[in-house]
Coordinates of C-alpha atoms and ligand atoms in Angstrom, one line a residue:
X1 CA 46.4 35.3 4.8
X2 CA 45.2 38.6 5.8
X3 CA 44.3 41.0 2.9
X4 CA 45.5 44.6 2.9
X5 CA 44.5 47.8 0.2
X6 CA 47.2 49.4 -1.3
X7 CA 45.4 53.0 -2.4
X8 CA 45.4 54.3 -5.5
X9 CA 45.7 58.4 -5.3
X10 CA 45.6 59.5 -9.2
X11 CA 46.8 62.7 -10.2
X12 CA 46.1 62.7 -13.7
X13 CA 44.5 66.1 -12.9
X14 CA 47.5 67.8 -11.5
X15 CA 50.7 66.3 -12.1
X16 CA 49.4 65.1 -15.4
X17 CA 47.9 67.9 -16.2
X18 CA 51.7 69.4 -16.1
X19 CA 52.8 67.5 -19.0
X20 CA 53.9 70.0 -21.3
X21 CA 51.2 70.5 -24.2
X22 CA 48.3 69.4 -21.8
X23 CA 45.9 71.2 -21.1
X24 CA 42.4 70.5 -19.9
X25 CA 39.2 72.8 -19.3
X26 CA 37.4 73.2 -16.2
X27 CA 34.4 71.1 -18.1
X28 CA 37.1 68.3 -19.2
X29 CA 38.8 68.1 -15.2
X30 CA 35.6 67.8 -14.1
X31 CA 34.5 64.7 -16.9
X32 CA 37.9 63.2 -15.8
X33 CA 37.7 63.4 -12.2
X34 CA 33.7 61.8 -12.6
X35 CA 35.1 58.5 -14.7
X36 CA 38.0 58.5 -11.7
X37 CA 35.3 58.2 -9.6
X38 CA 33.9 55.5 -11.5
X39 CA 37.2 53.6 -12.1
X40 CA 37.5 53.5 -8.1
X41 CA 40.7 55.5 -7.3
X42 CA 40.5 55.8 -3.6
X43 CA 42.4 59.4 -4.4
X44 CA 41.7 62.3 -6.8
X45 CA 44.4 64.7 -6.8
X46 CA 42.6 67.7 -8.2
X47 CA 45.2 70.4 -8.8
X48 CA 47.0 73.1 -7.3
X49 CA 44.3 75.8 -6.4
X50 CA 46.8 78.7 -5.7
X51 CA 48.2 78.7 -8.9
X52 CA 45.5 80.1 -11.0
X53 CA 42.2 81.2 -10.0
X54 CA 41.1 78.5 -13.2
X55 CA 43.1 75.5 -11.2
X56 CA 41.1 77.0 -8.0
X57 CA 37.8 76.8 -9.8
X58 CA 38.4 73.0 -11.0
X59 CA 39.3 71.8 -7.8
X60 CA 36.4 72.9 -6.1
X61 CA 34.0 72.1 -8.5
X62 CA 35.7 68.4 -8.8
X63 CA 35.3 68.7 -4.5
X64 CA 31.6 70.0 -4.7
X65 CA 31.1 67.1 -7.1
X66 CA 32.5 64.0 -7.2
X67 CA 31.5 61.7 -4.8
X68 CA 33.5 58.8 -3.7
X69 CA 37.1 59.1 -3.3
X70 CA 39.0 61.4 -1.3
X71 CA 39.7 65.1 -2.9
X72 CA 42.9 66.3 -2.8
X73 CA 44.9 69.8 -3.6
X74 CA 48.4 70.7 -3.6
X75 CA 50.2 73.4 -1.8
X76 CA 53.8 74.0 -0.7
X77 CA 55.0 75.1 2.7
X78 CA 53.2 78.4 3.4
X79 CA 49.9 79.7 4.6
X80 CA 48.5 81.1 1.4
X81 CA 48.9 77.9 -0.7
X82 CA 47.5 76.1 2.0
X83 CA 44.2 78.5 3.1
X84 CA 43.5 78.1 -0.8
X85 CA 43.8 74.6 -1.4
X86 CA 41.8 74.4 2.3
X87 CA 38.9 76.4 0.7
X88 CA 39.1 74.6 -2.8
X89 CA 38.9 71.3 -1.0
X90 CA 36.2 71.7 1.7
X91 CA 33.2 71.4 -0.1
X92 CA 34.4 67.1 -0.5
X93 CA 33.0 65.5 1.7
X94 CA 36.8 63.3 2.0
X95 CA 39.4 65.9 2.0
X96 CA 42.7 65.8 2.2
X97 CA 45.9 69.0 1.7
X98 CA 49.2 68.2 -0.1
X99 CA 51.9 69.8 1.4
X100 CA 55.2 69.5 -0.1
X101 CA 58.6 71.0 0.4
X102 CA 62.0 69.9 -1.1
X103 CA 64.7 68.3 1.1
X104 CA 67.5 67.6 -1.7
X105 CA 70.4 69.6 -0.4
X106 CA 70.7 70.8 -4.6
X107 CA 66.7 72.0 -4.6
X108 CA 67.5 73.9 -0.7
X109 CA 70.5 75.8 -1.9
X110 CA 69.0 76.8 -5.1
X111 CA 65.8 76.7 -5.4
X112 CA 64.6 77.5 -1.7
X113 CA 67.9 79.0 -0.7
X114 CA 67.3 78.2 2.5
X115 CA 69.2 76.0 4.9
X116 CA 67.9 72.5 6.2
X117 CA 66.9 73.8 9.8
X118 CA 64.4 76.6 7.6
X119 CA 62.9 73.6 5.8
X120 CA 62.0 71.2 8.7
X121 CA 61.0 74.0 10.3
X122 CA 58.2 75.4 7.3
X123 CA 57.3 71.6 7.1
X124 CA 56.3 71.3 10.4
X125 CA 54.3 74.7 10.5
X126 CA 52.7 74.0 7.1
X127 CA 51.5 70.2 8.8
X128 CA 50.0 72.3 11.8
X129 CA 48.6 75.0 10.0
X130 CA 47.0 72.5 7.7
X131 CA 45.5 70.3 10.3
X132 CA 44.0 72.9 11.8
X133 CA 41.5 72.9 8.4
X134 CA 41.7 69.1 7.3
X135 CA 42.4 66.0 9.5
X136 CA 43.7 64.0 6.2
X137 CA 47.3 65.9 5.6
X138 CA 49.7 63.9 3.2
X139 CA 53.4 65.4 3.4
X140 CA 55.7 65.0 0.5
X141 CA 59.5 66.0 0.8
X142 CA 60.1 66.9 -3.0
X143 CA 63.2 65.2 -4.7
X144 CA 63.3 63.0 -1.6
X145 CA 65.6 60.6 -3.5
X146 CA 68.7 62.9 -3.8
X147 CA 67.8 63.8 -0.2
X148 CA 70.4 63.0 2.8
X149 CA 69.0 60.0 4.1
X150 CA 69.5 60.6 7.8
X151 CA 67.8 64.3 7.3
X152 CA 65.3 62.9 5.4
X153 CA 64.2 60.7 8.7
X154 CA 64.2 63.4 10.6
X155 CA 61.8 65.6 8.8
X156 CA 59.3 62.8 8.5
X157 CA 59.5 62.1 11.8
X158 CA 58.9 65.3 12.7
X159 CA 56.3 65.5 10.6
X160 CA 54.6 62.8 11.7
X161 CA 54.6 64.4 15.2
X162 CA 53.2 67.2 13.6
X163 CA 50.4 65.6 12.7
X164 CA 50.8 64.7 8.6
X165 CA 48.7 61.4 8.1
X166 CA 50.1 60.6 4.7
X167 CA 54.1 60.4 4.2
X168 CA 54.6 60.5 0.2
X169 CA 58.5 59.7 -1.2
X170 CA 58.9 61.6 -4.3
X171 CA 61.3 60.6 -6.7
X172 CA 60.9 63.8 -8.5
X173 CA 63.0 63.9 -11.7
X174 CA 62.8 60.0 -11.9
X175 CA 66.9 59.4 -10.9
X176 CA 66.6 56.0 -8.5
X177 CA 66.5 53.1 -9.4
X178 CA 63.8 50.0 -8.3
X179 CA 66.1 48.2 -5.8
X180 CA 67.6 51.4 -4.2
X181 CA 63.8 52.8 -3.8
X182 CA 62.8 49.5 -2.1
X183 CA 65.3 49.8 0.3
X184 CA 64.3 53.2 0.9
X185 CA 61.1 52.8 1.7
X186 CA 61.8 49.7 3.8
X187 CA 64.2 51.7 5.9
X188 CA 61.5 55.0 6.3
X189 CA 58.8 51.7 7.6
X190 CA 61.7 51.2 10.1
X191 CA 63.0 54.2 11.2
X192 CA 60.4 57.0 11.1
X193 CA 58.9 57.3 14.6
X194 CA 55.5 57.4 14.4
X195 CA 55.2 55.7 11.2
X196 CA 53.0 53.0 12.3
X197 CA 50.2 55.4 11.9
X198 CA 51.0 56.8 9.0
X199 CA 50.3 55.6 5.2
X200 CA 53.5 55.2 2.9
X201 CA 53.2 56.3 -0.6
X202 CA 55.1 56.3 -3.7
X203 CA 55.3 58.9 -6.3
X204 CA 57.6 58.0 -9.3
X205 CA 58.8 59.5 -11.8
X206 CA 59.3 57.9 -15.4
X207 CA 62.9 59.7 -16.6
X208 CA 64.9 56.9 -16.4
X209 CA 61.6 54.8 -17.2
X210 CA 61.6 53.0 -13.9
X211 CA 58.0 54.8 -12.3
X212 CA 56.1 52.2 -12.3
X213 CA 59.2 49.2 -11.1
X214 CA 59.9 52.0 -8.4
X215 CA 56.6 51.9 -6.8
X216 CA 56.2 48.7 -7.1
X217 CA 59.3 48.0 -5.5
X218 CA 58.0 50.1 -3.2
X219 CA 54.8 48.5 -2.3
X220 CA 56.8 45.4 -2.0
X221 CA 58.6 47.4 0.6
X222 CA 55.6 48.6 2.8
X223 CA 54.0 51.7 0.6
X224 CA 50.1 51.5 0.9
X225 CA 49.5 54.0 -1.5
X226 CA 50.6 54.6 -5.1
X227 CA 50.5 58.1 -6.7
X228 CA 50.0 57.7 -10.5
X229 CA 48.4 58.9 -13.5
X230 CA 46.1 57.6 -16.5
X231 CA 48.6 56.7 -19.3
X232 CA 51.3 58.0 -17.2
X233 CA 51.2 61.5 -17.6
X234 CA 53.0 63.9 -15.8
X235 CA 56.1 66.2 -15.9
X236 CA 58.8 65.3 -18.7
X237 CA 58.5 62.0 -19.0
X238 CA 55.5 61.5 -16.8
X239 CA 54.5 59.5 -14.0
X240 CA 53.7 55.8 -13.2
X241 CA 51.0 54.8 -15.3
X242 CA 47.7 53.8 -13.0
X243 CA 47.1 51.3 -15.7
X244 CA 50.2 49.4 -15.5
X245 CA 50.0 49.4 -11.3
X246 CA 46.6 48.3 -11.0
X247 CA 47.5 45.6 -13.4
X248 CA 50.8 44.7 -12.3
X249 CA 49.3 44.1 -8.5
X250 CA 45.9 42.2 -10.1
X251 CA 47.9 40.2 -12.5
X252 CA 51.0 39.0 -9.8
X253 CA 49.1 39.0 -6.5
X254 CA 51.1 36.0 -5.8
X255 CA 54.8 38.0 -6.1
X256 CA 52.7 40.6 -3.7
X257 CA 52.0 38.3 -1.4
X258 CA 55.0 36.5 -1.0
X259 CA 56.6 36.4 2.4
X260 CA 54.2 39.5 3.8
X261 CA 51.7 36.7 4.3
X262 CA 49.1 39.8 3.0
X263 CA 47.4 39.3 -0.1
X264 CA 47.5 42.9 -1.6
X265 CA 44.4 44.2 -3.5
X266 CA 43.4 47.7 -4.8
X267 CA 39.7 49.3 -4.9
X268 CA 40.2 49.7 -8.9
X269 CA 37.1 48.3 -11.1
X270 CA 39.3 46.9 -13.7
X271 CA 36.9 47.1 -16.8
X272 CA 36.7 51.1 -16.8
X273 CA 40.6 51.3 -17.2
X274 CA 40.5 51.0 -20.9
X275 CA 37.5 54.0 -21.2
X276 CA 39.3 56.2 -18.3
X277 CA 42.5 55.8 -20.7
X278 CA 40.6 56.6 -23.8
X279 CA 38.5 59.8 -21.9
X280 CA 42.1 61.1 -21.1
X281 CA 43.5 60.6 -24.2
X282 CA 41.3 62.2 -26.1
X283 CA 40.7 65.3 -23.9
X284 CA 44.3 65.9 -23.1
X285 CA 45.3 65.2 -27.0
X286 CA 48.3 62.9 -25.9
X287 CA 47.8 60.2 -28.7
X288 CA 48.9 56.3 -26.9
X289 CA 51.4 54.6 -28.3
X290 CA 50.3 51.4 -30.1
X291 CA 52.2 49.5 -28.0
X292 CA 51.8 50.8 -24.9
X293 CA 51.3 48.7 -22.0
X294 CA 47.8 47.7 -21.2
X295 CA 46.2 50.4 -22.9
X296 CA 47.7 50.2 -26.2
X297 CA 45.8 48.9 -29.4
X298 CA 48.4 46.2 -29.7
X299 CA 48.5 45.0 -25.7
X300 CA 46.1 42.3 -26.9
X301 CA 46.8 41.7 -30.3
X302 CA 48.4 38.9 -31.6
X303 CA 50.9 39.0 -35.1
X304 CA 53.0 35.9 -35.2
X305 CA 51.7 32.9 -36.5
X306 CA 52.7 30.5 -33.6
X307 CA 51.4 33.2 -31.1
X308 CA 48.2 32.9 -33.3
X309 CA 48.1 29.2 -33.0
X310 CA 48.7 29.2 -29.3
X311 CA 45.9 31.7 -28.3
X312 CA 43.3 30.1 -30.3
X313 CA 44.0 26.6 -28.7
X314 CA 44.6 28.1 -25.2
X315 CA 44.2 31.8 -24.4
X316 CA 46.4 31.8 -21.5
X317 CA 49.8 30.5 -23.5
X318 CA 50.3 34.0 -24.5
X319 CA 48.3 36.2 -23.0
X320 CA 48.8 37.2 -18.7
X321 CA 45.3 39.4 -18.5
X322 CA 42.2 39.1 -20.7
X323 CA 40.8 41.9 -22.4
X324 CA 38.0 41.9 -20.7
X325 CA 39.7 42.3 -17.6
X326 CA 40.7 46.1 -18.5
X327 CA 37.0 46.6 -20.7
X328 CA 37.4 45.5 -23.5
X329 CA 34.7 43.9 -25.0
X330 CA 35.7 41.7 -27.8
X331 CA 32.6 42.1 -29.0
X332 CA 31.8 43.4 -32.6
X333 CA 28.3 43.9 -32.7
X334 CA 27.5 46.2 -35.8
X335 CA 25.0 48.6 -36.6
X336 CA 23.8 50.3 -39.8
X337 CA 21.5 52.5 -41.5
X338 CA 18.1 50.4 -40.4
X339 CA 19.4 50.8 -36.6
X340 CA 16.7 52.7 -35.0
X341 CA 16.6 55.3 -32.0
X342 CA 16.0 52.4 -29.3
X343 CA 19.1 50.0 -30.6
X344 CA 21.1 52.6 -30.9
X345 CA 20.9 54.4 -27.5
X346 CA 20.8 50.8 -25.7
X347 CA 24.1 50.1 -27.6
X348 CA 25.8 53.8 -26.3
X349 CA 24.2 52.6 -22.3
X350 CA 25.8 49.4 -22.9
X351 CA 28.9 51.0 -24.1
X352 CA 28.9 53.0 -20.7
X353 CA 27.7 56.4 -21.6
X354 CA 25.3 58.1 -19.6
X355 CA 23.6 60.6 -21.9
X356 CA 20.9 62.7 -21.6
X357 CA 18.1 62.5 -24.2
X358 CA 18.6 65.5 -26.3
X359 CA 22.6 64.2 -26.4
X360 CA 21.6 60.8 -27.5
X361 CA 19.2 62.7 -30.6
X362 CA 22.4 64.7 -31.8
X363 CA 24.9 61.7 -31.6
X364 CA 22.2 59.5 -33.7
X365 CA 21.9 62.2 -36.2
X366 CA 25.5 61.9 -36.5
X367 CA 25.3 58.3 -36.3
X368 CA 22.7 58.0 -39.0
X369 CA 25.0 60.9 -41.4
X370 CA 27.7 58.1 -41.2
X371 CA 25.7 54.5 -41.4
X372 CA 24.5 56.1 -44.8
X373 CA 28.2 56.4 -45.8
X374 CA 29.6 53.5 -44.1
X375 CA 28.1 50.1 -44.1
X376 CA 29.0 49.1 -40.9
X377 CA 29.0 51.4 -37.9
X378 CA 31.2 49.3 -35.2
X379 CA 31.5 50.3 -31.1
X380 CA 34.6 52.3 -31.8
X381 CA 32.4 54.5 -34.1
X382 CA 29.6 54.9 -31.7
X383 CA 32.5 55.6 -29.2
X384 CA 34.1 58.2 -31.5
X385 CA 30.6 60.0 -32.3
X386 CA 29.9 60.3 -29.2
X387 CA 33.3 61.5 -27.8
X388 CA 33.8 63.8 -30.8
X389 CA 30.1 65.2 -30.8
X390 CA 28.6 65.4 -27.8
X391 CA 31.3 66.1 -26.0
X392 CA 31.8 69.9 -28.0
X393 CA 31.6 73.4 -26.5
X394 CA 28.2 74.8 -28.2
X395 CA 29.6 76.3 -31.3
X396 CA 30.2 79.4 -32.4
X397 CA 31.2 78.8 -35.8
X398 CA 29.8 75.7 -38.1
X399 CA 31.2 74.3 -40.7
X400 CA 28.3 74.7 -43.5
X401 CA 30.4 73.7 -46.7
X402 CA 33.6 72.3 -47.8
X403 CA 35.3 71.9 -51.3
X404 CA 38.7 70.7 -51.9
X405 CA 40.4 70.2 -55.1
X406 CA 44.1 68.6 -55.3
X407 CA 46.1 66.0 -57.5
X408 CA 49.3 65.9 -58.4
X409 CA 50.6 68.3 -60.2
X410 CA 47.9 71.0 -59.4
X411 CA 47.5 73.4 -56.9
X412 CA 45.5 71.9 -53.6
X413 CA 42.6 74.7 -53.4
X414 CA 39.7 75.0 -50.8
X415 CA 36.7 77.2 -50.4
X416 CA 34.5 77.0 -47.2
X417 CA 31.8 78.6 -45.8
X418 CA 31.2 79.0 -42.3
X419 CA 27.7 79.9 -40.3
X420 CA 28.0 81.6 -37.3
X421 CA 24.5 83.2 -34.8
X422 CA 24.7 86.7 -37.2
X423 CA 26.2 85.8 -40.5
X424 CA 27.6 83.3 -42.9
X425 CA 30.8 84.2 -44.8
X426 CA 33.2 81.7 -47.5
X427 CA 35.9 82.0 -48.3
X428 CA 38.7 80.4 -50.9
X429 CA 42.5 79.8 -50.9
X430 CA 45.2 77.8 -51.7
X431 CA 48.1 75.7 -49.5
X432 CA 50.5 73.2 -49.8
X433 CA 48.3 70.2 -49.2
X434 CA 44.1 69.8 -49.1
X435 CA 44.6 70.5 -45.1
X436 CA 46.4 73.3 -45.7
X437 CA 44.4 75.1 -48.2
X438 CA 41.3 74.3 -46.0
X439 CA 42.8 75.3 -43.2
X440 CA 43.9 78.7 -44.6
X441 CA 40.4 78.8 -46.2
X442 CA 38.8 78.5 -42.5
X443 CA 41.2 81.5 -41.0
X444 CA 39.9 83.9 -44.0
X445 CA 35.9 82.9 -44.1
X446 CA 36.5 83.4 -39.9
X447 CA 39.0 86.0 -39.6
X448 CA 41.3 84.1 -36.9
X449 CA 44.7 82.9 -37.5
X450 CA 45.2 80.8 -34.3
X451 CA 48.8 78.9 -34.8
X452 CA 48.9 75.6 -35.5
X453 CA 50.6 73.1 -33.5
X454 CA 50.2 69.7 -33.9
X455 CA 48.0 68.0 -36.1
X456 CA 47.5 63.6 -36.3
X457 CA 44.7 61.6 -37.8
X458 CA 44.2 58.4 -37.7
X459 CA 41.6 55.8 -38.4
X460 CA 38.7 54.8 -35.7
X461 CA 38.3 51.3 -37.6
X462 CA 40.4 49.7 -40.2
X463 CA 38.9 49.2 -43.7
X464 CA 38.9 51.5 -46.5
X465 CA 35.8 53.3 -45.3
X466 CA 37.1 53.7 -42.0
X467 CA 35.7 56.5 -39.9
X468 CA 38.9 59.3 -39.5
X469 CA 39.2 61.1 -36.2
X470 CA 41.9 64.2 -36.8
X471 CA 43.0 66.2 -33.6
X472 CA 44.4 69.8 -34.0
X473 CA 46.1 71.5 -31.5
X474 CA 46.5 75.2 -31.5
X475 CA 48.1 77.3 -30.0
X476 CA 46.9 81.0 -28.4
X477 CA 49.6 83.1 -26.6
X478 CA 50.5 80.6 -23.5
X479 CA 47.3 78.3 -24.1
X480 CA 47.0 75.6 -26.2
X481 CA 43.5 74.4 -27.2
X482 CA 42.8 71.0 -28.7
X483 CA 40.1 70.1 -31.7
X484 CA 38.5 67.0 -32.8
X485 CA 36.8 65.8 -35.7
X486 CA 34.9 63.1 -37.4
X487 CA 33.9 61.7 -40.8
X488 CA 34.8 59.6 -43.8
X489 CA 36.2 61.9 -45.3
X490 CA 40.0 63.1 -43.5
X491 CA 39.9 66.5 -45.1
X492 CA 36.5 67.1 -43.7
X493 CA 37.4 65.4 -40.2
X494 CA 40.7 67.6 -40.3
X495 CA 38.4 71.0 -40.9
X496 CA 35.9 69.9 -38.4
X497 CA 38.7 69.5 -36.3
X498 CA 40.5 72.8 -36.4
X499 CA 37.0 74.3 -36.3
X500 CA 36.2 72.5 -33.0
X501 CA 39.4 74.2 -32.0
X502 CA 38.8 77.6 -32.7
X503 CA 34.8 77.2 -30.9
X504 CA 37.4 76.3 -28.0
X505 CA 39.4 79.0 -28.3
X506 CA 36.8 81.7 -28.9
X507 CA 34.4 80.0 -25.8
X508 CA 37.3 80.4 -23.6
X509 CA 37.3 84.0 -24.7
X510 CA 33.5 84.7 -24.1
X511 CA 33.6 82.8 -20.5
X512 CA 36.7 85.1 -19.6
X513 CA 38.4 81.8 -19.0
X514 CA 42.3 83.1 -19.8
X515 CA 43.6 79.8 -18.5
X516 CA 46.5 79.6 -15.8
X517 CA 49.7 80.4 -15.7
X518 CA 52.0 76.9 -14.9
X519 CA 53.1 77.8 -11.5
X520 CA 56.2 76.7 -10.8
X521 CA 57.1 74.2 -8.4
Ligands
KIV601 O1 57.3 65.0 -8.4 C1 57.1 65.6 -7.3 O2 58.0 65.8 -6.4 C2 55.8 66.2 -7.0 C3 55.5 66.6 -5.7 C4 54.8 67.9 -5.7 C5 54.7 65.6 -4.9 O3 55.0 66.1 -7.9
ZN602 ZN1 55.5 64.7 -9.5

């Protein structure tokens, strides 16, 4: 049996990073695109340079870089997309443009208002005008699934001529279904001309919740490359999650293989899935659902008694993939108070974070203010300090003290003060909660009212001296910047949190960073 790749191209960093509410700094794309890397994608989409001059920025820098896979950009069908994603792309050492171009008769007459002849036509040039930068040009005819069949097959094929490498079938607002995609792609294998040269891919969308059954209905069918995203972000209801791919093609290599007489594989290093999915959590603030597939805290976990029973006499009775497999380690080695420098920071390398030494001093300060409040200090608390702490713009404002007083039948109050370079002010008020008065005590003592738009805390560990981790979201004119927080205490985590936020905010600010308008597609 011969063995054949299917490629994984991720773009967690452009069509994920369209989800509304997400929205990532240069510093985050870049932290993304580097545990990418690391995961193995063969393809980083990095975003869609002519959009913003902040989208431009954190493509190049992910292309001057990231070493490994190939660096992608997006542009549509003209010259000015392209010469920017060109220049965003060149300094990778693998490059590749995006071109894409709708072919749905409902996206030509109204959203292009042009006529079919005018978009084979743009496509063609685009391809040209693209090779004549890049020798890696992927094509994608946008909603290709409400497209005319017959057209469709003619603009790839004269794409191919053209000189695209790369032939991606978007199903763009997520309306077919697995079987009819198959077929799809089965027939563009068969009738393209040219396409013997050329990679199939898949790009899914998740409306009718089919993205990832689509494109794996359309590997089955001859696709050798996926397009996906970590946790299946992406527009509306996202894109095929990377997670549940990699996994479904691991786990079922024997349906894969099955009258192809290839044994399918992907590049992925399984056992940084379950970090990459935590890293994009956490930066993006998209909380996973508990029981989300592969990723979520209850994909391993086992309730019912018989399932119990049946795991702890064979593994394999009810579970498909081991933990391990995706990097989870099973492992509950705990530390504490007496834990010195060395243990600690050979417990954060094991863990898989590479910090530098003055990072690894400020997370075991942290580390060592929460071993004296918490017994045990388990992996998911190093995790969390780590994330939470090191992870922070430098701060303009500190949190230097924090009194709350509630019960029932009282009024919550708070007062605060806060440090920043010049000054320290405080400040006192009252809300309808503890978060709310310390919240409202935090926009007097710094003078900001930033508006608050989503708010979630939850527990790192279980126990009742769990470590909380709150995330804030706020919101500032178009932008949206998101806050973490750690400690023992929520109402301290949920300050720290909405602090963190505000540094954001403000740092963004200072750095002239005004973010990006969402171009429109
Ligand atoms: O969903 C879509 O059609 C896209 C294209 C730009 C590839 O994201
Ligand atoms: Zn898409």
């Amino acid at each position: 049996m011969s063995n054949e790749k299917v490629l994984i191209f991720d773009t967690t960093l452009r069509d994920g990073e369209q989800s509304p509410g997400a929205s990532l700094s240069i510093t985050e794309k870049l932290e993304i695109a580097h545990q990418l890397a690391a995961l193995g994608v063969d393809v980083i989409e990095a975003g869609f340079p002519v959009s913003s001059p902040a989208q431009f920025e954190a493509t190049k820098l992910v292309a001057e870089q990231v070493a490994g896979p190939v660096i992608t950009a997006l542009a549509r069908a003209n010259k000015k997309d392209i010469e920017a994603a060109g220049k965003a792309v060149a300094p990778a050492k693998n490059k590749r443009i995006h071109i894409f171009i709708a072919t749905s008769p409902i996206h030509m007459k109204y959203k292009l208002k042009k006529s079919s002849d005018e978009v084979l036509k743009m496509a063609v040039e685009a391809i040209k005008f693209a090779r004549a930068m890049v020798h890696d040009v992927e094509f994608s005819p946008e909603d290709a699934t409400r497209s005319d069949m017959s057209f469709l097959i003619e603009v790839l094929s004269a794409c191919v001529e053209a000189g695209a490498t790369t032939l991606n079938i978007p199903d763009t607002v997520g309306y077919i279904l697995p079987y009819e995609y198959g077929l799809m792609i089965a027939r563009i294998k068969s009738e393209v001309l040219g396409i013997e040269n050329c990679t199939i891919s898949t790009h899914c969308h998740n409306d009718l919740g089919m993205a990832v059954a689509n494109s794996l209905a359309g590997v089955r069918n001859g696709a050798r490359q996926v397009e996906c995203s970590v946790n299946g972000l992406g527009e509306r209801a996202g894109n095929a999650a990377l997670e549940e791919i990699v996994m479904a093609i691991h786990t079922r290599s024997d349906f894969f293989s099955k009258d192809q007489s290839k044994n399918l594989t992907v590049n992925i290093n399984t056992k940084e899935i379950h970090r990459t999915s935590q890293l994009v959590s956490r930066l993006t603030g998209f909380v996973i659902q508990p029981n989300k597939a592969i990723v979520g805290a209850n994909a391993f976990a086992h309730e019912a008694g018989v399932h119990v029973d049946g795991v702890l006499k064979k593994k394999s009775t009810y579970e498909i993939m081991t933990p391990e497999a995706i990097g989870l380690s099973g492992s509950r080695m705990v530390l504490g108070r007496h834990t010195g420098r060395h243990g600690f920071a050979d417990r954060c390398m094991q863990l898989g974070f590479k910090l530098s030494d003055t990072d690894i001093e400020r997370a075991y300060q942290q580390f060592l203010e929460i071993a004296d409040k918490k017994k045990e200090v388990f992996d998911e608390d190093v995790a969390a300090v780590i994330n939470n702490e090191i992870r922070i713009v430098e701060p303009v404002y500190k949190l230097l003290y924090l009194h709350v007083a509630s019960g029932t039948g009282t009024l919550p109050t708070a007062s605060v003060k806060v440090k920043t370079k010049e000054k320290i002010t405080q400040a006192a008020a009252y809300g309808d909660g503890p978060v709310d008065a310390a919240y409202e005590a935090i926009r007097q003592a710094i003078g900001l009212s930033p508006k608050l738009e989503d708010y979630t805390i939850k527990a790192v560990t279980g126990g009742k001296e769990a470590l909380g981790e709150a995330m804030v979201k706020i919101r500032d004119n178009e932008r949206i910047f998101i806050g973490r927080g750690i400690s023992t205490d929520i109402i301290e985590a949920s300050a720290k949190a909405y602090i963190d936020a505000i540094n954001r905010m403000v740092s963004a600010h200072a750095r002239g960073d005004e973010g990006e308008i969402k171009a429109e597609l």
